[in-house]
PDB file of C-alpha atoms in Angstrom:
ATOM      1  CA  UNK A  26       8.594   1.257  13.120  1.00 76.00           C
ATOM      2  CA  UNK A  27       9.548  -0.663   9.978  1.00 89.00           C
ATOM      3  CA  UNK A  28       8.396  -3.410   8.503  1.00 93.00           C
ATOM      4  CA  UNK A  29       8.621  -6.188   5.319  1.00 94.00           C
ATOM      5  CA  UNK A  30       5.888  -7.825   3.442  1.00 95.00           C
ATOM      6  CA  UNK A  31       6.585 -11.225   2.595  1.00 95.00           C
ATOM      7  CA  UNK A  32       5.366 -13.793   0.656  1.00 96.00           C
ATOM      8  CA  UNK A  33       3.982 -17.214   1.955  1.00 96.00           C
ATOM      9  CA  UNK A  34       7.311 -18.471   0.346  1.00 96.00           C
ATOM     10  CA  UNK A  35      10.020 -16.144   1.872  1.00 95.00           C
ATOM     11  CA  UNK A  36       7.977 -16.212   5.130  1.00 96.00           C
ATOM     12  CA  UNK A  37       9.283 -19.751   5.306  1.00 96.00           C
ATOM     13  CA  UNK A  38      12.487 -19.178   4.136  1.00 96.00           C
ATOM     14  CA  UNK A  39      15.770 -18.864   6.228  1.00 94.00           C
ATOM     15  CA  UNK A  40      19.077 -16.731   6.451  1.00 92.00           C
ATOM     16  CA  UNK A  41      22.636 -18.039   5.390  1.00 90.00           C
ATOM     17  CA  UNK A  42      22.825 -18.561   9.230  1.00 93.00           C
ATOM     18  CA  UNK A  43      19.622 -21.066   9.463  1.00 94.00           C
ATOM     19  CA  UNK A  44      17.803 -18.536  11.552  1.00 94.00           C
ATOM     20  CA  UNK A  45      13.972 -17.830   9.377  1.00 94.00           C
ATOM     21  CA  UNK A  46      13.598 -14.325   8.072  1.00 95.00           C
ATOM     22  CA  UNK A  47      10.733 -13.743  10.347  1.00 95.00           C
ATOM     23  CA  UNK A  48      12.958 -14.144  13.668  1.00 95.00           C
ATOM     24  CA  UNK A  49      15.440 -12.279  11.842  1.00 95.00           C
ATOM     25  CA  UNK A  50      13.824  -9.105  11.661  1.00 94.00           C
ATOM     26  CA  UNK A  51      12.135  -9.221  14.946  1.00 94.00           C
ATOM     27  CA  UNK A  52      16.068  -9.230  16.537  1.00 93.00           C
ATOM     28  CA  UNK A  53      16.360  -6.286  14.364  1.00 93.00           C
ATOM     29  CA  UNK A  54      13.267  -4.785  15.355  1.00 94.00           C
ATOM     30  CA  UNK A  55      12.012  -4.781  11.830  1.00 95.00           C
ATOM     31  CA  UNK A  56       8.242  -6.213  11.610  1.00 96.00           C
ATOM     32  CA  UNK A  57       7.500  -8.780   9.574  1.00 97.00           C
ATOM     33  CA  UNK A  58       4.432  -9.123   7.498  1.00 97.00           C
ATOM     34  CA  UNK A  59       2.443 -11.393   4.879  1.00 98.00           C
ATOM     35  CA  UNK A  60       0.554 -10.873   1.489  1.00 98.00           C
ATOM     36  CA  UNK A  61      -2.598 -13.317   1.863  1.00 98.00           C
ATOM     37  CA  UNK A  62      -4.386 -12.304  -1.539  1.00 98.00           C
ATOM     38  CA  UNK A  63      -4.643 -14.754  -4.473  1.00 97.00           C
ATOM     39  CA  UNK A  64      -4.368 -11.809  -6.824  1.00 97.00           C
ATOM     40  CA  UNK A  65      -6.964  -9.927  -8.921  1.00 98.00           C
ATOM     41  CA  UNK A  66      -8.696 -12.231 -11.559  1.00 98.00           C
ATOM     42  CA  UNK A  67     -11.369 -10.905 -13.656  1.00 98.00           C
ATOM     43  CA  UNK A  68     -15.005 -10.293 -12.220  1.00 98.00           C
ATOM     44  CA  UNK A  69     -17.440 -12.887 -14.083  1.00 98.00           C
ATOM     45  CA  UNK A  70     -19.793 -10.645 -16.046  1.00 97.00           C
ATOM     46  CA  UNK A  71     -18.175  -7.361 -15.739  1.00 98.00           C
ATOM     47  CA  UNK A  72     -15.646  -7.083 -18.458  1.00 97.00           C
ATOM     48  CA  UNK A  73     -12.432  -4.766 -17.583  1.00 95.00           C
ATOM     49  CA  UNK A  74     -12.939  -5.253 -14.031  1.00 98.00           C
ATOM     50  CA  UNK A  75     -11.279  -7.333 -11.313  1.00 98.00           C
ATOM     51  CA  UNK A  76     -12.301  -8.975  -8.199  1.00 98.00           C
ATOM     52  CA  UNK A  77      -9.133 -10.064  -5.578  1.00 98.00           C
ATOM     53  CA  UNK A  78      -9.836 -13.981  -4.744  1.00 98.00           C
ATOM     54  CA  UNK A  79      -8.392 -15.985  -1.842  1.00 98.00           C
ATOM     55  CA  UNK A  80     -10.638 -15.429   1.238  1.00 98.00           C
ATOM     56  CA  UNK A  81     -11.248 -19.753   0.966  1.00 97.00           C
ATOM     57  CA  UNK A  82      -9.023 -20.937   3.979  1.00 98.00           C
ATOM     58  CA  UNK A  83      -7.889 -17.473   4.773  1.00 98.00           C
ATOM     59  CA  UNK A  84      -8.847 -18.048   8.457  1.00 98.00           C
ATOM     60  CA  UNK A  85      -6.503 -20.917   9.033  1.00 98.00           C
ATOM     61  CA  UNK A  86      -3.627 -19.269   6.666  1.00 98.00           C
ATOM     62  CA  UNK A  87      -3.878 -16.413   9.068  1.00 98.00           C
ATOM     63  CA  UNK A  88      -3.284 -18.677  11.927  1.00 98.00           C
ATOM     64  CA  UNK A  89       0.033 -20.248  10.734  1.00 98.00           C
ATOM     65  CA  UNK A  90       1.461 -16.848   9.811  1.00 97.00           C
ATOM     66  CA  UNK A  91       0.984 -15.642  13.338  1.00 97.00           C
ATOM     67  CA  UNK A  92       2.650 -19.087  14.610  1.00 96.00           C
ATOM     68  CA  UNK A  93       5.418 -18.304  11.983  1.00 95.00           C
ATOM     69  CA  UNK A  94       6.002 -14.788  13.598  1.00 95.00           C
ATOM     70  CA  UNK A  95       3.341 -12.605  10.718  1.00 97.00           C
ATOM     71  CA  UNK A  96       2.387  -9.730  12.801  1.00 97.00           C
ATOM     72  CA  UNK A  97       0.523  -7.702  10.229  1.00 98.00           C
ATOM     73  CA  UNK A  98      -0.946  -8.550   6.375  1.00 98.00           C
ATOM     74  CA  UNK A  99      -1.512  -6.810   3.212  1.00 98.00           C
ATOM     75  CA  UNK A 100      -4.449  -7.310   0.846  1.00 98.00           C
ATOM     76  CA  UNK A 101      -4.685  -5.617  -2.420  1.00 98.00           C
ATOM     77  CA  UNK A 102      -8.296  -4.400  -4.220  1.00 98.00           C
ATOM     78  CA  UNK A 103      -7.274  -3.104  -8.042  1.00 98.00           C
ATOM     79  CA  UNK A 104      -9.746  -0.385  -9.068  1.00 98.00           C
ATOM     80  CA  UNK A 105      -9.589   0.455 -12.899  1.00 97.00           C
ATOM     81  CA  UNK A 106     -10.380   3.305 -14.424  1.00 97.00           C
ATOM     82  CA  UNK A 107     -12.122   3.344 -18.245  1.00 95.00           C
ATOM     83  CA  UNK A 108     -14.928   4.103 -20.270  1.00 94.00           C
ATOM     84  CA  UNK A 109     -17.558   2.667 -18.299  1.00 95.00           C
ATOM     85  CA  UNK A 110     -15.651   1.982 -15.336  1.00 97.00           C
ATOM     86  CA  UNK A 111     -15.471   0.940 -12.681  1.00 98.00           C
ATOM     87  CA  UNK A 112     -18.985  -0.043 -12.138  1.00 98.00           C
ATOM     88  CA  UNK A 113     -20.849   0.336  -8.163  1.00 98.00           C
ATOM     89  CA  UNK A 114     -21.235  -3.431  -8.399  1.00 98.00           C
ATOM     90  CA  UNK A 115     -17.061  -3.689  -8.719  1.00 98.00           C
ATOM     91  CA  UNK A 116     -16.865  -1.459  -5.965  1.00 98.00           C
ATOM     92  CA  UNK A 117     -18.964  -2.865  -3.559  1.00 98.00           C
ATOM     93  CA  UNK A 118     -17.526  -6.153  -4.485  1.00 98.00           C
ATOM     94  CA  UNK A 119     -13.722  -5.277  -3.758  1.00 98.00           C
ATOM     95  CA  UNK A 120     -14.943  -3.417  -0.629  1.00 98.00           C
ATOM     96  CA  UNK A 121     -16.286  -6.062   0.665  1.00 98.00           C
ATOM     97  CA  UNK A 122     -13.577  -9.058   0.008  1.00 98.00           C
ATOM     98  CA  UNK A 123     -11.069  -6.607   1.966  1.00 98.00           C
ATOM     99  CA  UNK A 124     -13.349  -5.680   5.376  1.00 98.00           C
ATOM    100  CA  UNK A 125     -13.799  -9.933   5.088  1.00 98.00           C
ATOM    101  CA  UNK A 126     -10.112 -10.253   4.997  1.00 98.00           C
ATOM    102  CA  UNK A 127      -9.908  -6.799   7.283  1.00 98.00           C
ATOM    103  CA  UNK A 128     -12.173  -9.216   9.940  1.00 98.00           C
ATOM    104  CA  UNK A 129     -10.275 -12.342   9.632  1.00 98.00           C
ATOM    105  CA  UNK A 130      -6.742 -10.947  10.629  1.00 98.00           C
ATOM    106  CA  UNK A 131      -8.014  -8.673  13.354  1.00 98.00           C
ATOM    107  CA  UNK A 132      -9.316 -11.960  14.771  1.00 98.00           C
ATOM    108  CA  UNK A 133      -5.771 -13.599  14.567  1.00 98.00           C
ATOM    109  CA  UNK A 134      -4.434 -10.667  16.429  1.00 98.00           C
ATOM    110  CA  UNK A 135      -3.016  -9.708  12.895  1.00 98.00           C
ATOM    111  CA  UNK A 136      -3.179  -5.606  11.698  1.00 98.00           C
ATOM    112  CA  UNK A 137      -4.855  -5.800   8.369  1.00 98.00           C
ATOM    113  CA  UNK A 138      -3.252  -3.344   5.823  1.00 98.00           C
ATOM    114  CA  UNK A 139      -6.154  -2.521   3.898  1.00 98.00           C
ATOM    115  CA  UNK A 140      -5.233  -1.767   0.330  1.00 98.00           C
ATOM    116  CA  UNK A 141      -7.631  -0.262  -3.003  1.00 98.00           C
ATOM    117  CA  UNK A 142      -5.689   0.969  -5.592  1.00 98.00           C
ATOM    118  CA  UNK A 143      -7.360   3.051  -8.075  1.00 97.00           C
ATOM    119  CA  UNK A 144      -4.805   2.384 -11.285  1.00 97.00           C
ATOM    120  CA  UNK A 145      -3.164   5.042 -12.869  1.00 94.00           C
ATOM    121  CA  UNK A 146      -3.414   3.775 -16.303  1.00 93.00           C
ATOM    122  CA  UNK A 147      -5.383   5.366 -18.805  1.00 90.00           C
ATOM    123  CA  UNK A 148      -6.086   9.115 -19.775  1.00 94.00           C
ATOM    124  CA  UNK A 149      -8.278  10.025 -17.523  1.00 96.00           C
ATOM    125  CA  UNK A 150      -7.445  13.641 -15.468  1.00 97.00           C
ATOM    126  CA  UNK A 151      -6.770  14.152 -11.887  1.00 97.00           C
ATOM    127  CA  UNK A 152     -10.050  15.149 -11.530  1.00 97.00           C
ATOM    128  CA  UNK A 153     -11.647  11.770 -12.591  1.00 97.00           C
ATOM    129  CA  UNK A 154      -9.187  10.018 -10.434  1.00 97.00           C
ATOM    130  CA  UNK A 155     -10.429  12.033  -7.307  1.00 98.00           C
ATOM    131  CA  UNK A 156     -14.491  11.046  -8.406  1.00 98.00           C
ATOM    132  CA  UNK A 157     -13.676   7.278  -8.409  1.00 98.00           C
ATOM    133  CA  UNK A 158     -11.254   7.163  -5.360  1.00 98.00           C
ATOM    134  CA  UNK A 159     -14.087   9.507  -3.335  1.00 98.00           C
ATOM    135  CA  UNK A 160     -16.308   6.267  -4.213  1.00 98.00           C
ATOM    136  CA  UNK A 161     -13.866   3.640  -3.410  1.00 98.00           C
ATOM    137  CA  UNK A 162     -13.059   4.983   0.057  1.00 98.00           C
ATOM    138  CA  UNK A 163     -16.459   5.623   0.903  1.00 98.00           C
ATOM    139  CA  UNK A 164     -17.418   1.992   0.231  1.00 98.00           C
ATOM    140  CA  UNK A 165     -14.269   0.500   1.884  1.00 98.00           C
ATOM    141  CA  UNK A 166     -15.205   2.088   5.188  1.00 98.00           C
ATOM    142  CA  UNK A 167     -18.469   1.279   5.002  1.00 98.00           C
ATOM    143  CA  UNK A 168     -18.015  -2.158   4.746  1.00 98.00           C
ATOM    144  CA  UNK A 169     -15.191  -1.848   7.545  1.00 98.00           C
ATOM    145  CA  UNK A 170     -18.207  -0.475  10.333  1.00 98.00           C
ATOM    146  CA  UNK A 171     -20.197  -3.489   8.821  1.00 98.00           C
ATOM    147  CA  UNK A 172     -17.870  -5.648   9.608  1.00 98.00           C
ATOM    148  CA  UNK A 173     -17.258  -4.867  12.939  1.00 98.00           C
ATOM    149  CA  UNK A 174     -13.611  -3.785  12.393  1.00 98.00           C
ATOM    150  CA  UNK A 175     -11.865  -2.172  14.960  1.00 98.00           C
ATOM    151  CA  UNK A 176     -10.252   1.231  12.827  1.00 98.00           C
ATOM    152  CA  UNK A 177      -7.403   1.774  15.528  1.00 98.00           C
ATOM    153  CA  UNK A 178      -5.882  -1.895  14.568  1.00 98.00           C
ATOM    154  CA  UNK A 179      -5.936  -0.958  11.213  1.00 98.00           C
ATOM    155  CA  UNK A 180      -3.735   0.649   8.492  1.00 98.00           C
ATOM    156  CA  UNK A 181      -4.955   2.185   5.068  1.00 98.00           C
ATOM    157  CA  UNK A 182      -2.906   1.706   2.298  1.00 98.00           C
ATOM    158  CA  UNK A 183      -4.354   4.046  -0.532  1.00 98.00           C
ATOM    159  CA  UNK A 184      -3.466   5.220  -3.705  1.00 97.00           C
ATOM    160  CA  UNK A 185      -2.617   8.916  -4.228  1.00 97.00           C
ATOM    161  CA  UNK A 186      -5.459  11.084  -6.461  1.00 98.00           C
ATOM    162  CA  UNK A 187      -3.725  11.462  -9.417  1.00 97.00           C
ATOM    163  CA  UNK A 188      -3.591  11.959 -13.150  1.00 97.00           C
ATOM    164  CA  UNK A 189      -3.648   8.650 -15.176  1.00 95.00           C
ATOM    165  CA  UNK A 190      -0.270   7.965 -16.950  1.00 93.00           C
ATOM    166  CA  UNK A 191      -1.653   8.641 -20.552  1.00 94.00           C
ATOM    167  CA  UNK A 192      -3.456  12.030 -19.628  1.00 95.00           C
ATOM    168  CA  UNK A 193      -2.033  14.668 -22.168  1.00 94.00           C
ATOM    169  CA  UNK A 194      -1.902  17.445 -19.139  1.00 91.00           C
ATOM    170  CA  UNK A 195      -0.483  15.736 -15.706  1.00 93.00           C
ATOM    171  CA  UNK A 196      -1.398  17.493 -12.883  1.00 96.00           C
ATOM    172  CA  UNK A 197       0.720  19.500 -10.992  1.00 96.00           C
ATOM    173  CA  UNK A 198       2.631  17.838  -7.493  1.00 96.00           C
ATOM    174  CA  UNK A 199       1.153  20.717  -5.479  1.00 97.00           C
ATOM    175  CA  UNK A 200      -2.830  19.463  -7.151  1.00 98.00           C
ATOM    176  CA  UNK A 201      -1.965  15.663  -6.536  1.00 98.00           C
ATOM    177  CA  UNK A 202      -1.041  16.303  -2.786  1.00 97.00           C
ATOM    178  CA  UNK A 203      -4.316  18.868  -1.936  1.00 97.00           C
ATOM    179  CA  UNK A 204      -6.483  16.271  -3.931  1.00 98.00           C
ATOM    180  CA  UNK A 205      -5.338  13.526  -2.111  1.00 98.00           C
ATOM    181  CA  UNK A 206      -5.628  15.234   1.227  1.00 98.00           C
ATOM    182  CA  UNK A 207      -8.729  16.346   0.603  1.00 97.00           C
ATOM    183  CA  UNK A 208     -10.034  12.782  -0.697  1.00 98.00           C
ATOM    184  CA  UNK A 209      -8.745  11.282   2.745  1.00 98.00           C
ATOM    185  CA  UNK A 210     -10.565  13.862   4.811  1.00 97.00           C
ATOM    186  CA  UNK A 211     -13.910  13.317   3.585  1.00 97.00           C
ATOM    187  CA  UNK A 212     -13.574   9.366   3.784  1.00 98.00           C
ATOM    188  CA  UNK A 213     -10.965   8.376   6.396  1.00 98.00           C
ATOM    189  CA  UNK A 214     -11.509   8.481  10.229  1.00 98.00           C
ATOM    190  CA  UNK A 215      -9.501  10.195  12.651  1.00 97.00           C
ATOM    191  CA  UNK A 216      -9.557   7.219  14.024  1.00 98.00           C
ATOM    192  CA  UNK A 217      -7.121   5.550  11.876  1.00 98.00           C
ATOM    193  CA  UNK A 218      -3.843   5.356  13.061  1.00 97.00           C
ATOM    194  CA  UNK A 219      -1.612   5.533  10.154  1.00 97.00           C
ATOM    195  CA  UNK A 220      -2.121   5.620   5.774  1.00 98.00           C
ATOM    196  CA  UNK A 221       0.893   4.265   3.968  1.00 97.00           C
ATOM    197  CA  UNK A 222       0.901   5.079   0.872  1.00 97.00           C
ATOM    198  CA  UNK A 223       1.236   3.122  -2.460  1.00 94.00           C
ATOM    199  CA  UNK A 224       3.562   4.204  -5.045  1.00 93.00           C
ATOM    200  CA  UNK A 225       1.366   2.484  -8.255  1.00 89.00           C
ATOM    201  CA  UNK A 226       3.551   3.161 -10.792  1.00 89.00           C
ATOM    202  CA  UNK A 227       4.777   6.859  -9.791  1.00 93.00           C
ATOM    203  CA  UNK A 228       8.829   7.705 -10.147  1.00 92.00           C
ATOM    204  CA  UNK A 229      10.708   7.383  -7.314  1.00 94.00           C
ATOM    205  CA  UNK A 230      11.226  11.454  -6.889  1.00 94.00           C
ATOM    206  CA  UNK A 231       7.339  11.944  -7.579  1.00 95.00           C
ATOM    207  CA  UNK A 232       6.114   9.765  -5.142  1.00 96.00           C
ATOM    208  CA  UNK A 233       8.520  10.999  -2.496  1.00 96.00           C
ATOM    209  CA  UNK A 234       7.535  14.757  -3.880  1.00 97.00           C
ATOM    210  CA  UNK A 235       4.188  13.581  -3.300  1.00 97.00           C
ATOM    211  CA  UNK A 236       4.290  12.472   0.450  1.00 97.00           C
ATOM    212  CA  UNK A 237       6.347  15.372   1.528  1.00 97.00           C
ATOM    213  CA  UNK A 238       3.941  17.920   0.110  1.00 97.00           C
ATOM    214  CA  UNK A 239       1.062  16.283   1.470  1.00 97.00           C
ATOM    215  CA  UNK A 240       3.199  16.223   5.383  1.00 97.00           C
ATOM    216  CA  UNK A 241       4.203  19.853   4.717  1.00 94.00           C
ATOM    217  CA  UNK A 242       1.455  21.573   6.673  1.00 89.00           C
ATOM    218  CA  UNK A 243       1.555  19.212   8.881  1.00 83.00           C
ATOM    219  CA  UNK A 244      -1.656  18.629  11.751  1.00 88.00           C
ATOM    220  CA  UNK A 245      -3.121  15.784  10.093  1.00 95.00           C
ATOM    221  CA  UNK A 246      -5.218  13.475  11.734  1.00 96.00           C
ATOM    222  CA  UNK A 247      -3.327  10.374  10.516  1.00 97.00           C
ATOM    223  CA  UNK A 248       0.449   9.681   9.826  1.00 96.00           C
ATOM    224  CA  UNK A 249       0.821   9.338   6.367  1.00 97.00           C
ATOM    225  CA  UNK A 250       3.392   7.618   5.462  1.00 96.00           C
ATOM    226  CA  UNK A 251       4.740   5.450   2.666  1.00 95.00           C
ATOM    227  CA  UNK A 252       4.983   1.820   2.051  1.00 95.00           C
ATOM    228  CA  UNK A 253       6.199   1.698  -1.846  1.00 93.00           C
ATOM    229  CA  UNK A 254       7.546  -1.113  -3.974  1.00 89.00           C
ATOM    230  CA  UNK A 255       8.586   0.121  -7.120  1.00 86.00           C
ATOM    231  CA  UNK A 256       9.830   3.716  -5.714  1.00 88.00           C
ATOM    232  CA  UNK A 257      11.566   2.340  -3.040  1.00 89.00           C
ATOM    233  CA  UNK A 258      13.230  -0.404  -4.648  1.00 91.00           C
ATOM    234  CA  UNK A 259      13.813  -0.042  -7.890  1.00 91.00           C
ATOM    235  CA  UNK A 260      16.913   2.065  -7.885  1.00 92.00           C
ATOM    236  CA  UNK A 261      18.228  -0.443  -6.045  1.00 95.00           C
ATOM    237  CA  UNK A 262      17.396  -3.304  -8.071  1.00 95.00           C
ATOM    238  CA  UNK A 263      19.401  -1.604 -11.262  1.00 94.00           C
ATOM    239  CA  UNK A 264      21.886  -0.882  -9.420  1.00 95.00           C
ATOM    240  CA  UNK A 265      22.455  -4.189  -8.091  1.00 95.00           C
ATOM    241  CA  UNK A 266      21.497  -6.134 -11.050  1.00 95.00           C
ATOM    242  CA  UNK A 267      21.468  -9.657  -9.711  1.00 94.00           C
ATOM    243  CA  UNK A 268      25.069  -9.885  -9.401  1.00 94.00           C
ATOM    244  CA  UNK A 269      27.764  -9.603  -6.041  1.00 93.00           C
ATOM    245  CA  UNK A 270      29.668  -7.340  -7.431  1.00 95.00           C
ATOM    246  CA  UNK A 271      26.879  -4.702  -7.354  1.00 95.00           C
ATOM    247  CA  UNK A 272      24.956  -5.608  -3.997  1.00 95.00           C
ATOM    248  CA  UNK A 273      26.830  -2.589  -1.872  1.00 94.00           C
ATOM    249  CA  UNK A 274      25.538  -0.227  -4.905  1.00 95.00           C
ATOM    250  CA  UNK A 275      22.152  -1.412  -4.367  1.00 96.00           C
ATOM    251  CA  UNK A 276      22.192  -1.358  -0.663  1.00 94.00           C
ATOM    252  CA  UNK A 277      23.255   2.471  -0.877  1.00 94.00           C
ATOM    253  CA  UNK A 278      20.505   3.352  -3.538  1.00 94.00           C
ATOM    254  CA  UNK A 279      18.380   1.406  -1.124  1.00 93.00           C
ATOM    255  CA  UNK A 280      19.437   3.611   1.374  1.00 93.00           C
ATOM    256  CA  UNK A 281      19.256   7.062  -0.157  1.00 94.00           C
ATOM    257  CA  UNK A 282      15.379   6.189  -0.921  1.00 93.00           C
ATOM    258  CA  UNK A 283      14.767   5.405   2.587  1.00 92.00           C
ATOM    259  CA  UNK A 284      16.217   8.192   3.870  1.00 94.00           C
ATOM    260  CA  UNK A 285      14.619  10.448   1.166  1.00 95.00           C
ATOM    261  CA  UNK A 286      11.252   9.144   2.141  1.00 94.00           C
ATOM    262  CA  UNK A 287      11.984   9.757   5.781  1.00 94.00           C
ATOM    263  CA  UNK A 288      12.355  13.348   5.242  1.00 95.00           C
ATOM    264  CA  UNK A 289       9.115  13.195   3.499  1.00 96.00           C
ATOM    265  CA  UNK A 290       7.406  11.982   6.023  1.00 94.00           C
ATOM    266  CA  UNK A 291       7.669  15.604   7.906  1.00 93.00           C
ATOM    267  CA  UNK A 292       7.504  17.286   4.938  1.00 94.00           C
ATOM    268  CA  UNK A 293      10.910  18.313   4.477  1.00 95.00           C
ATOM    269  CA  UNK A 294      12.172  16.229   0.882  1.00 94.00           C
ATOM    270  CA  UNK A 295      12.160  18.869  -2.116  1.00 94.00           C
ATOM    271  CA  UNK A 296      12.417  18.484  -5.497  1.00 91.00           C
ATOM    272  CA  UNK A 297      16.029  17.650  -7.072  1.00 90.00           C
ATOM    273  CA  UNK A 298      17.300  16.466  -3.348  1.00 91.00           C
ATOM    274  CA  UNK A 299      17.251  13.253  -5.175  1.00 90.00           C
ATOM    275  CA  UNK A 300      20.135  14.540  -7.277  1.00 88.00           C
ATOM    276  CA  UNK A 301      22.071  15.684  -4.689  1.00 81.00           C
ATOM    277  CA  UNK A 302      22.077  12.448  -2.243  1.00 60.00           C
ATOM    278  CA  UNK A 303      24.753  10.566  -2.137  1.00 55.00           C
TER     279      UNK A 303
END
């Protein structure tokens, strides 16, 4: 099953045909879904670090979405890494907004998508990346139990464990997929149906590397899958470049990710397939 994330504006918006996007991709069995978070916006008295806002009238929000055909929502927590940070207080904080948010759309018969993102900016190694993610996903799920939140009408949307973009020795694909595995085990319950990961930054062929490493064994207690922006879409966005002529190149670049990332959901993408797609 596939779905979209839309925002409140496209949610509302309709096709060339009059019929609203939502309907749309029902008929085409295509789920459609809604961003409810106001954004990151720094936390008052803890400089560096953010804290996501928009939880005020989140309840009633929730209950037009459904009425306008929203069957699941995504809210995003933005974990920094630096000197100093993040702090516990951060943590807790973040964790917290998103089991509120986790609570509200489970009680709108909505599937939260539950979303920290430890940034890959900065230096810092692989290793440091596992520490703080280790933290964040313990705190998430404890505030999900606090909150009552029912794990097998949920879906984790992680970041993998990996090297920060400035780190003078990146990690290998091979350490970024055991990491991450082995982060998830320790934090994530079997009871979880499915973790789509985030691309956060990555190159389309290292995210996709990523997944398909991680699926290679296979017997995992969760799917893992992937539910990218940038590495999904951003071939196709060059290649189209906002003008008519180049939609049916963007549609196929569009396509070749897809269809990349489905083989790496069962393990079987490889490095330089990318290449060799048409």
């Amino acid at each position: 099953i596939s779905g979209v994330i839309f925002y409140d504006e496209t949610l509302r918006q309709k096709s060339n045909s009059g019929v609203l996007f939502p309907e749309l991709l029902t008929k085409l069995g295509v789920l459609p879904g809604i961003k409810v978070d106001a954004g990151a916006k720094p936390l008052a008295g803890f400089p560096g670090e953010t804290i996501t806002e928009g939880l005020d009238g989140l309840r009633e929000r929730l209950m037009e979405y459904r009425q306008l055909g929203a069957r699941f929502a995504k809210w995003r927590a933005v974990i920094d890494i630096g000197a100093g940070i993040p702090s516990a207080f951060a943590i807790q904080a973040n964790a917290h907004a998103l089991a509120r948010y986790a609570a509200l759309c489970q009680e709108q018969d909505i599937v939260p998508i539950v979303e920290p993102e430890v940034l890959m900016d900065g230096a810092h190694t692989l290793e440091r990346c596992e520490e703080v993610t280790d933290g964040v996903l313990a705190e998430v799920f404890q505030q999900l139990a606090a909150h009552r939140i029912h794990l097998e009408g949920m879906v984790l949307k992680p970041n993998m464990v990996i090297s920060g973009k400035k780190c003078p020795q990146r990690a290998s694909a091979e350490q970024v997929a055991a990491a991450t595995v082995r982060c998830l085990k320790r934090h994530v319950p079997a009871a979880v149906p499915g973790i789509a990961f985030l691309s956060g930054g990555q190159s389309p062929a290292e995210a996709t590397l990523h997944l398909s490493l991680m699926n290679a064994p296979g017997s995992l207690p969760w799917q893992l899958t992937f539910s990218y922006g940038r590495a999904l879409q951003e071939a196709a966005l060059t290649a189209w470049g906002g003008k008519s002529a180049g939609i049916e190149a963007g549609q196929r670049e569009f396509g070749k990710w897809a269809r990349l990332n489905s083989l790496a959901r069962s393990g079987r993408f490889k490095a330089g397939m990318d290449t060799q797609a048409a």
